[in-house]
């Protein structure tokens, strides 16, 4: 909504540089142009920036060359240097040169002034345009006979420094988007398409799902897909932040842009280039860079106020010195200095530069920010709720025990009918049972009418029997005669097999705790964040995992819809809750949490209802995310403090508060200070880093 609201101010025109009228305008314009270049993809707006940088550079050098004769012809400079250059019409030559500087060098500012006035939205350009126009008009009047001193040399140096400042600023904006460019460049241009025995070179953009491509050793993977032949190790560090090469074999998924190790692989393409994981990441980063955060809206407001204060202060300064019986040129010079110093340049860039850098940097470390506010709020988290499976644990269940309850079944029967029903499910428990059936060499019958029993299990028809694979809670409800409590051991998950209303037996599976989990929980404790385990598993498993990791508590045996209620309960106790889950069955809880963190790899990144997506299921990434969120917020506040603080000191000096003590700032000095403040803000944003825990 904010973005559209700002679209209303698009009076900034197509080639006015993307400086900031009020905070986020750099992002806003930046993307407005992007829209015009949709066909060229990402390079469109990058080229546009390059053109604008070149334009400012050219204007800067032309003005630099013209400033030298202007300064030499100025009486004040001659007086300071103890020399004299005069010839008939020298003041008209000075006027001519300064007029070229004013109209050619000052054009971006004059056009900006016009655009902002037309949009009834005065901002940065209004200030600069107003200041240089007053200086120019007054100086022209002195040449044409008005008593007073011209200040053409101040005008040309002011325009020169403003052009330099804008040029530097433009480069820093492009620099902030460079990480995003790196992500775009990860996608190789060509792919080796396999058709029968033929291998042909095709453009990556033409690949479609089902195509078979060959990836040679050392090449970049050309598309998201499943390996159909070969095994290798892949370097996915630029996509996930994971530095160790990941081993891949037939049947495994691979992500476009990762770098192949020393094995050749063939893969079946699962997504076209436009739908690939990488494209989704780039789109997410662009959306996040564009989205306004609360801190940025605060900066927008401050920049608006600063614009109003600047114009009022300038007029008051002029009136004061005029009544003090100073000559008009002095009063105008003070006014111009105040207005230039007050330009909310640094203030406008303070937040967008940090945003552009943080979203792109985090994407390269496997932290995808979809919602800026969620990311900034990560610094307030007091309780972090973890979904157990696949987050704190490996998420890979292995059958640890089999137990027959009804004597008419054997262990083989249990595995055979359970695996038949679970065959089409991708749940970790199903995968564990399937693996067991393979290792036992059991041949599986066909299952029909397979349906899920929400939160309780799955059922289907096998060899004419109705078979249910269900949780202990279901057994306690439907078959109270079965003693379920003695069947559970710490760390195990138990599922019961029911055939034709007879409890045939149970299968116990164990999930290993991730080696990184303990370190992550310890790090969160040091940050005074409580950790709670939320699991659909039984209490014994919940307690075992939470105790072994030293967590603050656990909530077990919850169905997906109850997870939402548990989050609400914690919030009602005054906790600021973050939830980490897999983003599918945890969607309502993720949406309810103050900060939703989805764990999910592959191209489902955009589908999750969370504000932040962690590409790896590594709990240490949650710690990195919170640390990075805090660091980003610190940078924003530092930038805001600098951008406003320097005005508080510099503005009174420009107005001439210490004039009687011999301290006064010229317009050019004001422009230098303004440029320095912008550069400081840009450098500070550039120093933002992701610390891996």
XYZ file of C-alpha atoms in Angstrom:
693
model
C 0.000 0.000 0.000
C 2.812 2.350 0.882
C 4.343 1.716 -2.462
C 1.192 2.651 -4.311
C 0.695 5.689 -2.149
C 4.114 6.890 -3.156
C 3.387 6.198 -6.772
C 1.188 9.277 -6.474
C 4.303 11.367 -5.993
C 5.924 10.064 -9.091
C 6.291 13.598 -10.325
C 9.965 12.928 -9.915
C 10.106 12.274 -13.591
C 11.818 9.622 -15.559
C 15.306 10.945 -15.442
C 15.566 12.843 -12.227
C 18.130 11.000 -10.152
C 16.777 8.687 -7.488
C 17.696 10.824 -4.549
C 15.454 10.946 -1.661
C 12.719 13.402 -1.185
C 11.505 11.647 1.869
C 13.182 8.478 2.938
C 12.247 5.621 0.708
C 11.935 7.515 -2.506
C 15.235 6.064 -3.707
C 13.686 2.628 -3.541
C 10.412 3.823 -4.892
C 11.838 5.476 -7.969
C 14.365 2.809 -8.434
C 11.485 0.360 -8.826
C 9.272 2.664 -10.764
C 11.944 2.612 -13.443
C 12.272 -1.105 -13.031
C 8.631 -1.342 -14.046
C 9.328 0.509 -17.267
C 12.019 -1.974 -18.152
C 10.119 -5.106 -17.278
C 11.008 -6.712 -20.595
C 14.704 -6.417 -19.985
C 14.390 -8.005 -16.596
C 16.704 -6.938 -13.892
C 19.277 -5.339 -16.143
C 16.773 -2.642 -17.183
C 16.892 -0.658 -14.027
C 20.580 -1.346 -13.560
C 21.303 0.223 -16.974
C 19.083 3.129 -16.045
C 21.199 3.754 -12.942
C 24.388 3.488 -14.979
C 23.025 6.118 -17.391
C 22.175 8.443 -14.544
C 25.602 8.007 -12.933
C 27.192 8.850 -16.293
C 24.933 11.926 -16.593
C 25.960 13.288 -13.182
C 29.613 12.533 -13.890
C 29.465 14.450 -17.191
C 27.698 17.438 -15.634
C 30.217 17.433 -12.770
C 33.260 17.594 -15.101
C 31.742 20.292 -17.315
C 30.958 22.425 -14.242
C 34.450 21.735 -12.827
C 36.068 23.150 -15.988
C 33.778 26.227 -15.939
C 34.252 26.856 -12.205
C 37.978 27.670 -12.638
C 37.465 30.814 -14.837
C 34.428 31.827 -12.723
C 36.591 31.804 -9.595
C 39.447 33.663 -11.315
C 37.031 36.400 -12.497
C 35.402 36.802 -9.060
C 36.510 39.950 -7.223
C 36.451 38.278 -3.790
C 38.732 35.423 -4.900
C 41.080 37.942 -6.550
C 41.123 39.918 -3.308
C 41.975 36.803 -1.281
C 44.728 35.792 -3.710
C 46.119 39.330 -3.874
C 45.783 39.581 -7.644
C 43.645 41.405 -10.153
C 42.203 40.283 -13.486
C 40.026 42.872 -15.171
C 39.119 43.745 -18.740
C 36.139 45.410 -20.390
C 33.030 43.219 -20.023
C 34.682 40.787 -17.553
C 31.541 40.838 -15.378
C 29.420 39.871 -18.426
C 31.770 36.938 -19.164
C 31.406 35.936 -15.496
C 27.610 36.158 -15.885
C 27.690 34.076 -19.102
C 29.856 31.303 -17.598
C 27.766 31.214 -14.404
C 24.556 31.076 -16.458
C 25.845 27.939 -18.256
C 26.718 26.384 -14.867
C 23.318 27.339 -13.423
C 21.249 25.924 -16.286
C 23.432 22.946 -17.298
C 24.829 21.905 -13.904
C 21.715 22.911 -11.981
C 19.257 21.320 -14.426
C 18.555 18.127 -12.374
C 17.749 20.298 -9.348
C 15.636 22.812 -11.266
C 13.670 20.038 -12.951
C 13.240 18.341 -9.571
C 11.951 21.607 -8.070
C 9.370 21.892 -10.870
C 8.288 18.234 -10.532
C 7.900 18.483 -6.763
C 5.917 21.718 -6.985
C 3.657 20.138 -9.633
C 3.071 17.159 -7.338
C 2.465 19.585 -4.403
C 5.068 17.574 -2.528
C 8.064 19.825 -1.737
C 11.230 17.977 -0.801
C 14.938 17.829 -1.396
C 14.912 19.181 -4.914
C 12.719 22.099 -3.853
C 15.372 23.102 -1.325
C 18.341 22.871 -3.674
C 16.457 24.394 -6.629
C 15.224 27.283 -4.473
C 18.696 27.952 -3.002
C 20.537 28.080 -6.356
C 17.763 30.106 -8.031
C 17.848 32.796 -5.310
C 21.656 32.944 -5.516
C 21.616 33.181 -9.320
C 18.806 35.755 -9.651
C 20.369 38.008 -7.022
C 23.823 37.785 -8.665
C 22.372 38.591 -12.117
C 20.646 41.627 -10.580
C 23.994 42.919 -9.210
C 25.570 42.670 -12.690
C 22.617 44.575 -14.136
C 23.043 47.429 -11.656
C 21.668 46.384 -8.222
C 24.000 47.571 -5.454
C 25.694 44.612 -3.757
C 28.173 41.824 -4.229
C 27.495 38.951 -6.656
C 28.245 35.454 -5.516
C 28.683 33.606 -8.742
C 31.697 31.712 -7.424
C 29.660 30.445 -4.420
C 26.877 29.423 -6.795
C 29.178 27.454 -9.151
C 31.062 25.730 -6.303
C 27.733 24.912 -4.635
C 26.392 23.289 -7.844
C 29.732 21.527 -8.361
C 29.685 19.966 -4.876
C 25.994 19.061 -5.145
C 26.650 17.252 -8.421
C 29.583 15.408 -6.835
C 27.419 14.472 -3.832
C 24.678 13.105 -6.071
C 27.155 11.210 -8.194
C 28.692 9.571 -5.091
C 25.224 8.854 -3.731
C 24.085 7.226 -6.976
C 27.120 4.952 -6.901
C 26.382 3.955 -3.309
C 22.758 3.101 -4.232
C 23.966 0.871 -7.064
C 26.537 -0.628 -4.684
C 23.760 -1.518 -2.240
C 21.947 -3.418 -4.989
C 25.078 -5.223 -6.111
C 24.475 -8.289 -3.938
C 21.168 -8.683 -5.746
C 23.000 -8.453 -9.084
C 25.318 -11.243 -7.848
C 22.290 -13.439 -7.172
C 20.977 -12.751 -10.678
C 24.361 -13.628 -12.185
C 24.314 -17.041 -10.496
C 21.961 -18.309 -13.162
C 23.976 -19.671 -16.090
C 22.929 -18.551 -19.585
C 23.164 -21.877 -21.394
C 22.336 -25.484 -20.583
C 23.225 -28.887 -22.106
C 19.866 -30.359 -23.138
C 19.835 -34.167 -23.520
C 17.550 -35.741 -26.151
C 18.267 -39.418 -26.674
C 21.984 -39.602 -27.463
C 22.120 -35.970 -28.576
C 23.343 -33.179 -26.286
C 22.580 -29.649 -27.544
C 23.354 -26.200 -26.148
C 20.164 -24.242 -25.372
C 19.351 -21.025 -23.545
C 18.500 -21.687 -19.889
C 15.360 -19.555 -20.256
C 13.919 -22.068 -22.765
C 14.057 -25.067 -20.386
C 10.724 -26.473 -19.282
C 9.708 -29.030 -16.641
C 10.507 -32.579 -17.699
C 13.553 -31.673 -19.847
C 16.708 -33.653 -19.123
C 19.899 -31.609 -18.785
C 23.509 -32.580 -18.300
C 25.660 -30.726 -15.771
C 29.385 -31.320 -16.211
C 31.951 -31.198 -13.376
C 32.702 -27.645 -12.219
C 29.696 -26.127 -14.028
C 26.787 -24.280 -12.470
C 23.542 -26.241 -12.164
C 21.306 -24.835 -14.902
C 17.848 -25.536 -13.460
C 16.001 -26.750 -10.375
C 15.517 -30.470 -10.789
C 15.863 -34.060 -9.578
C 19.009 -36.055 -10.355
C 18.155 -38.912 -12.720
C 21.702 -40.194 -13.222
C 25.042 -39.789 -11.456
C 26.254 -38.589 -8.065
C 28.313 -35.557 -7.080
C 28.869 -32.941 -4.405
C 27.421 -29.443 -4.833
C 28.559 -26.111 -3.476
C 25.351 -24.263 -2.514
C 27.036 -21.565 -0.412
C 25.906 -18.623 -2.545
C 22.289 -19.783 -2.213
C 22.098 -21.089 1.326
C 25.158 -19.740 3.142
C 26.168 -23.379 3.846
C 29.897 -23.613 3.134
C 30.293 -27.407 3.192
C 29.747 -29.179 -0.161
C 26.508 -31.174 -0.092
C 26.554 -34.779 -1.372
C 23.884 -35.519 -4.000
C 22.808 -38.801 -5.568
C 20.085 -40.075 -7.925
C 16.648 -38.903 -6.757
C 17.965 -35.869 -4.829
C 16.772 -32.336 -5.584
C 19.229 -29.700 -6.804
C 18.927 -25.920 -7.026
C 19.840 -23.836 -10.063
C 22.914 -21.694 -9.495
C 24.744 -24.130 -7.203
C 28.191 -25.225 -8.404
C 28.776 -28.849 -9.361
C 31.751 -30.694 -7.905
C 33.668 -33.456 -9.677
C 30.822 -35.706 -10.885
C 28.729 -35.364 -14.052
C 24.988 -35.521 -13.383
C 21.827 -35.609 -15.448
C 18.738 -34.029 -14.007
C 15.063 -33.777 -14.821
C 13.987 -30.117 -14.746
C 11.214 -29.400 -12.211
C 10.781 -25.632 -12.713
C 11.260 -23.271 -15.620
C 13.830 -20.482 -15.116
C 11.117 -17.979 -14.162
C 9.750 -20.270 -11.409
C 13.121 -21.462 -10.145
C 14.191 -21.089 -6.553
C 16.732 -18.450 -7.563
C 14.164 -16.344 -9.454
C 11.851 -16.526 -6.454
C 14.678 -15.395 -4.167
C 15.515 -12.453 -6.445
C 11.838 -11.461 -6.550
C 11.542 -11.779 -2.768
C 14.612 -9.597 -2.272
C 13.289 -6.967 -4.675
C 9.903 -6.939 -2.933
C 11.537 -6.670 0.483
C 13.812 -3.851 -0.680
C 10.769 -2.056 -1.996
C 8.583 -2.575 1.060
C 8.538 0.272 3.555
C 9.439 -0.506 7.131
C 8.217 1.367 10.194
C 11.659 2.868 10.750
C 11.704 4.105 7.181
C 8.269 5.695 7.486
C 9.608 7.529 10.528
C 12.533 8.780 8.401
C 10.082 9.851 5.658
C 8.199 11.934 8.191
C 11.415 13.436 9.572
C 12.601 14.321 6.049
C 9.296 16.094 5.322
C 9.595 18.110 8.505
C 13.226 18.911 7.770
C 12.186 20.317 4.364
C 9.619 22.625 5.995
C 12.058 23.635 8.769
C 14.767 24.339 6.166
C 12.620 26.743 4.156
C 11.255 28.518 7.253
C 14.718 28.731 8.865
C 16.152 30.125 5.621
C 13.500 32.843 5.418
C 13.857 33.728 9.147
C 17.649 33.899 8.734
C 17.287 36.232 5.758
C 14.812 38.504 7.567
C 16.989 38.614 10.715
C 20.170 39.688 8.899
C 18.213 42.118 6.724
C 16.891 43.835 9.876
C 20.390 43.738 11.338
C 21.217 46.182 8.523
C 23.562 43.718 6.801
C 23.743 44.078 3.037
C 21.415 41.913 0.971
C 24.144 39.666 -0.393
C 25.141 38.639 3.162
C 21.512 37.938 4.143
C 20.933 35.897 0.971
C 24.192 33.978 1.480
C 23.125 33.009 5.022
C 19.708 31.906 3.752
C 21.206 29.796 0.952
C 23.700 28.193 3.393
C 20.923 27.247 5.846
C 18.738 25.751 3.119
C 21.586 23.738 1.581
C 22.756 22.370 4.927
C 19.213 21.337 5.831
C 18.701 19.177 2.735
C 17.414 15.870 4.143
C 19.759 13.995 1.851
C 21.499 11.802 4.407
C 18.232 11.364 6.278
C 16.500 10.151 3.137
C 19.246 7.647 2.371
C 19.726 6.508 5.979
C 17.163 3.691 5.866
C 16.872 2.666 2.176
C 20.611 1.990 1.856
C 20.554 -0.267 4.935
C 17.421 -2.015 3.624
C 18.881 -2.614 0.173
C 22.054 -4.067 1.644
C 20.481 -6.145 4.428
C 17.864 -7.880 2.263
C 20.362 -8.799 -0.453
C 23.094 -9.859 2.003
C 20.733 -12.030 4.008
C 19.478 -13.736 0.831
C 23.054 -14.791 0.098
C 23.222 -16.351 3.562
C 20.030 -18.372 3.298
C 17.873 -15.870 5.231
C 15.060 -14.656 2.985
C 13.242 -11.564 4.238
C 9.710 -11.332 2.869
C 8.385 -8.860 5.410
C 10.623 -5.963 6.496
C 8.672 -5.315 9.696
C 9.033 -8.951 10.821
C 12.768 -8.695 10.239
C 13.131 -5.450 12.205
C 10.919 -6.865 14.975
C 13.239 -9.864 15.401
C 15.199 -7.710 17.888
C 12.152 -7.703 20.230
C 11.674 -11.505 20.416
C 11.302 -12.766 24.009
C 10.108 -16.322 23.264
C 11.060 -18.506 20.325
C 8.768 -21.449 19.614
C 10.357 -24.299 17.644
C 8.442 -26.913 15.732
C 10.476 -30.041 16.458
C 10.593 -32.175 13.336
C 13.148 -31.054 10.783
C 14.134 -27.964 12.769
C 15.743 -29.064 16.028
C 15.875 -32.650 14.815
C 17.154 -34.037 11.532
C 13.594 -34.818 10.470
C 14.652 -38.230 9.219
C 12.839 -40.966 11.097
C 14.247 -44.455 11.268
C 12.337 -47.449 12.588
C 13.880 -48.329 15.936
C 11.430 -51.033 17.160
C 8.519 -53.184 15.903
C 6.017 -54.814 18.234
C 3.134 -57.123 17.321
C 0.051 -56.854 19.615
C -2.402 -59.105 17.748
C -0.915 -62.592 17.294
C -2.521 -63.077 13.862
C 0.046 -60.600 12.402
C 3.820 -60.882 12.012
C 6.405 -58.064 12.069
C 6.618 -58.457 8.280
C 2.845 -57.977 8.007
C 3.012 -54.815 10.113
C 5.671 -53.244 7.891
C 4.061 -54.531 4.669
C 0.589 -53.039 5.213
C 1.901 -49.874 6.885
C 4.313 -49.205 4.003
C 1.549 -49.878 1.447
C -0.666 -47.158 2.992
C 2.225 -44.727 3.631
C 3.631 -45.187 0.108
C 2.161 -41.980 -1.292
C 2.870 -39.783 1.752
C 5.934 -37.573 2.083
C 5.707 -37.309 5.860
C 9.015 -38.156 7.635
C 7.298 -41.068 9.450
C 6.139 -42.482 6.100
C 9.652 -42.167 4.707
C 11.048 -44.047 7.735
C 8.549 -46.899 7.294
C 9.261 -47.082 3.542
C 13.020 -47.283 4.213
C 12.393 -50.145 6.677
C 10.284 -52.062 4.134
C 13.128 -51.739 1.586
C 15.767 -52.959 4.046
C 13.542 -55.945 4.981
C 12.944 -56.717 1.296
C 9.162 -56.747 1.738
C 7.076 -56.654 -1.474
C 4.275 -54.106 -1.107
C 0.642 -54.706 -2.088
C -1.369 -51.866 -3.684
C -3.338 -49.489 -1.454
C -6.607 -47.822 -2.448
C -8.695 -44.945 -1.060
C -5.768 -43.511 0.903
C -6.827 -40.441 2.919
C -5.345 -38.452 5.800
C -7.026 -38.346 9.212
C -6.195 -34.740 10.115
C -3.533 -34.561 12.803
C -4.003 -38.228 13.685
C -2.675 -40.335 10.848
C -3.614 -41.920 7.536
C -5.925 -44.692 6.331
C -6.441 -46.796 3.210
C -7.636 -50.139 1.821
C -5.024 -52.921 1.516
C -5.970 -56.407 0.274
C -9.606 -55.732 1.177
C -8.824 -54.667 4.762
C -9.264 -51.136 6.101
C -5.847 -50.172 7.468
C -5.169 -47.183 9.721
C -1.729 -45.880 10.711
C -2.504 -43.641 13.704
C -1.115 -41.813 16.717
C -1.258 -43.101 20.302
C -3.840 -40.366 21.055
C -6.202 -41.926 18.473
C -5.732 -45.380 20.037
C -6.416 -43.976 23.536
C -9.666 -42.500 22.207
C -10.908 -45.411 20.055
C -9.291 -48.463 21.750
C -9.055 -47.547 25.465
C -8.323 -51.200 26.322
C -4.834 -50.907 24.741
C -2.243 -49.737 27.260
C -0.283 -47.176 25.288
C 1.823 -45.662 28.084
C 4.331 -48.490 28.507
C 5.097 -48.621 24.806
C 6.942 -45.313 24.505
C 10.639 -44.790 25.148
C 12.340 -41.359 25.381
C 13.056 -39.819 21.977
C 10.775 -42.205 20.081
C 7.638 -41.567 18.044
C 5.162 -44.420 17.974
C 2.502 -45.148 15.324
C -0.074 -47.905 15.649
C -1.214 -50.147 12.815
C -4.951 -50.966 12.916
C -6.384 -53.518 10.445
C -10.114 -54.175 10.269
C -10.681 -52.641 13.720
C -7.912 -54.774 15.286
C -4.811 -53.098 16.761
C -2.194 -55.225 14.970
C 0.855 -53.655 16.627
C 3.021 -50.559 16.655
C 6.100 -49.223 14.934
C 8.492 -47.001 16.941
C 10.624 -44.499 15.070
C 13.365 -42.227 16.352
C 14.485 -38.881 15.000
C 18.033 -37.685 15.725
C 18.556 -34.272 17.312
C 20.594 -32.007 14.997
C 24.183 -31.477 16.128
C 23.721 -27.676 15.784
C 20.571 -27.517 17.943
C 22.257 -27.390 21.348
C 24.559 -24.528 20.303
C 21.620 -22.568 18.914
C 19.569 -22.960 22.120
C 22.589 -21.897 24.238
C 23.146 -18.817 22.033
C 19.446 -17.839 22.333
C 19.638 -18.240 26.141
C 22.578 -15.798 26.201
C 20.357 -13.325 24.330
C 17.669 -13.757 27.069
C 15.270 -15.440 24.659
C 13.134 -18.281 26.058
C 12.884 -21.375 23.871
C 9.797 -23.587 23.753
C 9.347 -26.840 21.839
C 5.969 -27.265 20.117
C 5.313 -30.719 18.738
C 2.518 -33.024 17.640
C 4.600 -35.831 19.164
C 3.886 -37.435 22.528
C 4.959 -35.936 25.874
C 7.806 -38.416 26.394
C 9.464 -37.393 23.107
C 8.785 -33.701 23.711
C 10.262 -33.818 27.193
C 13.250 -35.896 26.079
C 14.217 -33.475 23.249
C 13.588 -30.295 25.241
C 15.518 -31.572 28.276
C 18.484 -32.801 26.238
C 18.780 -29.352 24.605
C 18.227 -27.359 27.811
C 15.086 -25.614 26.517
C 12.721 -23.632 28.760
C 9.719 -25.819 28.095
C 7.745 -27.975 25.689
C 4.157 -28.302 24.507
C 3.423 -31.793 23.131
C 0.592 -33.669 21.411
C -0.796 -30.594 19.648
C -2.709 -30.803 16.382
C -1.867 -28.240 13.657
C -4.866 -26.016 14.486
C -3.975 -26.041 18.196
C -0.506 -24.629 17.486
C -2.161 -21.300 16.714
C -3.924 -21.334 20.116
C -0.655 -22.080 21.934
C 1.002 -19.096 20.230
C -1.953 -16.886 21.267
C -1.632 -18.140 24.859
C 2.038 -17.122 24.984
C 1.199 -13.721 23.464
C -1.536 -13.151 26.059
C 1.160 -13.601 28.740
C 2.952 -10.586 27.287
C 5.563 -12.516 25.292
C 6.802 -11.285 21.897
C 6.664 -14.624 20.094
C 8.597 -15.889 17.100
C 7.581 -19.228 15.621
C 9.842 -21.438 13.561
C 8.096 -24.114 11.539
C 7.989 -25.807 8.162
C 5.457 -23.375 6.739
C 2.882 -25.893 5.517
C 0.941 -27.383 8.422
C 2.333 -24.616 10.653
C 0.965 -21.832 8.419
C -1.739 -20.530 10.818
C 0.688 -20.490 13.766
C 3.375 -18.763 11.666
C 0.876 -16.110 10.635
C -0.271 -15.601 14.244
C 3.249 -15.251 15.684
C 4.719 -11.742 16.007
C 7.565 -12.975 13.812
C 6.980 -15.999 11.571
C 10.101 -17.886 10.474
C 9.492 -20.664 7.945
C 11.998 -23.412 7.420
C 11.843 -24.501 3.823
C 14.109 -25.138 0.931
C 13.358 -25.594 -2.743
C 10.965 -23.343 -4.574
C 8.232 -23.267 -1.941
C 9.939 -20.180 -0.482
C 7.256 -17.786 -1.662
C 4.348 -19.960 -0.567
C 5.020 -19.941 3.158
C 2.928 -17.609 5.295
C 5.934 -16.447 7.285
C 7.669 -13.083 7.049
C 11.092 -14.732 6.961
C 12.176 -17.967 5.286
C 15.313 -19.904 6.270
C 16.603 -21.874 3.319
C 18.467 -24.363 5.504
C 16.691 -26.144 8.322
C 19.610 -25.218 10.573
C 18.499 -23.775 13.947
C 21.738 -21.757 14.115
C 20.372 -19.694 11.216
C 17.631 -18.462 13.563
C 20.368 -17.084 15.836
C 22.109 -15.467 12.838
C 18.802 -13.963 11.780
C 18.136 -12.340 15.172
C 21.716 -11.040 15.424
C 21.505 -9.666 11.883
C 18.093 -8.101 12.596
C 19.594 -6.325 15.617
C 22.666 -5.216 13.648
C 20.451 -3.875 10.824
C 18.296 -1.932 13.269
C 21.432 -0.515 14.947
C 22.709 0.683 11.559
C 19.362 2.352 10.815
C 19.356 4.188 14.158
C 23.042 5.200 13.761
C 22.255 6.583 10.301
C 19.177 8.450 11.525
C 21.134 9.885 14.470
C 23.940 11.063 12.203
C 21.619 12.449 9.519
C 19.596 14.529 11.986
C 22.393 15.271 14.490
C 24.660 16.974 11.991
C 21.820 19.345 11.041
C 21.348 20.379 14.669
C 24.977 21.567 14.815
C 25.518 22.808 11.256
C 22.283 24.739 10.766
C 22.862 27.411 13.479
C 26.434 27.879 12.181
C 25.078 28.408 8.661
C 22.521 30.907 10.006
C 25.413 32.908 11.494
C 24.867 32.262 15.238
C 28.644 32.571 15.791
C 29.128 35.300 13.184
C 30.328 37.785 15.813
C 32.928 35.226 16.954
C 34.177 35.064 13.374
C 32.698 31.605 12.577
C 30.403 31.411 9.576
C 29.684 28.707 6.975
C 29.576 29.572 3.290
C 27.052 27.839 0.953
C 29.903 25.769 -0.514
C 30.999 24.678 2.993
C 27.363 23.784 3.676
C 27.263 21.694 0.506
C 30.513 19.935 1.513
C 29.059 19.110 4.943
C 25.846 17.831 3.373
C 27.792 15.639 0.952
C 30.034 14.314 3.747
C 26.985 13.388 5.837
C 25.527 11.475 2.869
C 28.815 9.628 2.310
C 29.071 8.733 6.032
C 25.563 7.256 5.914
C 26.408 5.272 2.749
C 29.685 3.930 4.209
C 27.977 2.994 7.490
C 25.270 1.059 5.596
C 27.984 -0.670 3.554
C 29.655 -1.974 6.729
C 26.651 -4.152 7.601
C 27.662 -7.841 7.850
C 25.918 -11.156 8.537
C 27.592 -12.884 11.466
C 27.324 -16.642 11.320
C 26.782 -17.996 14.805
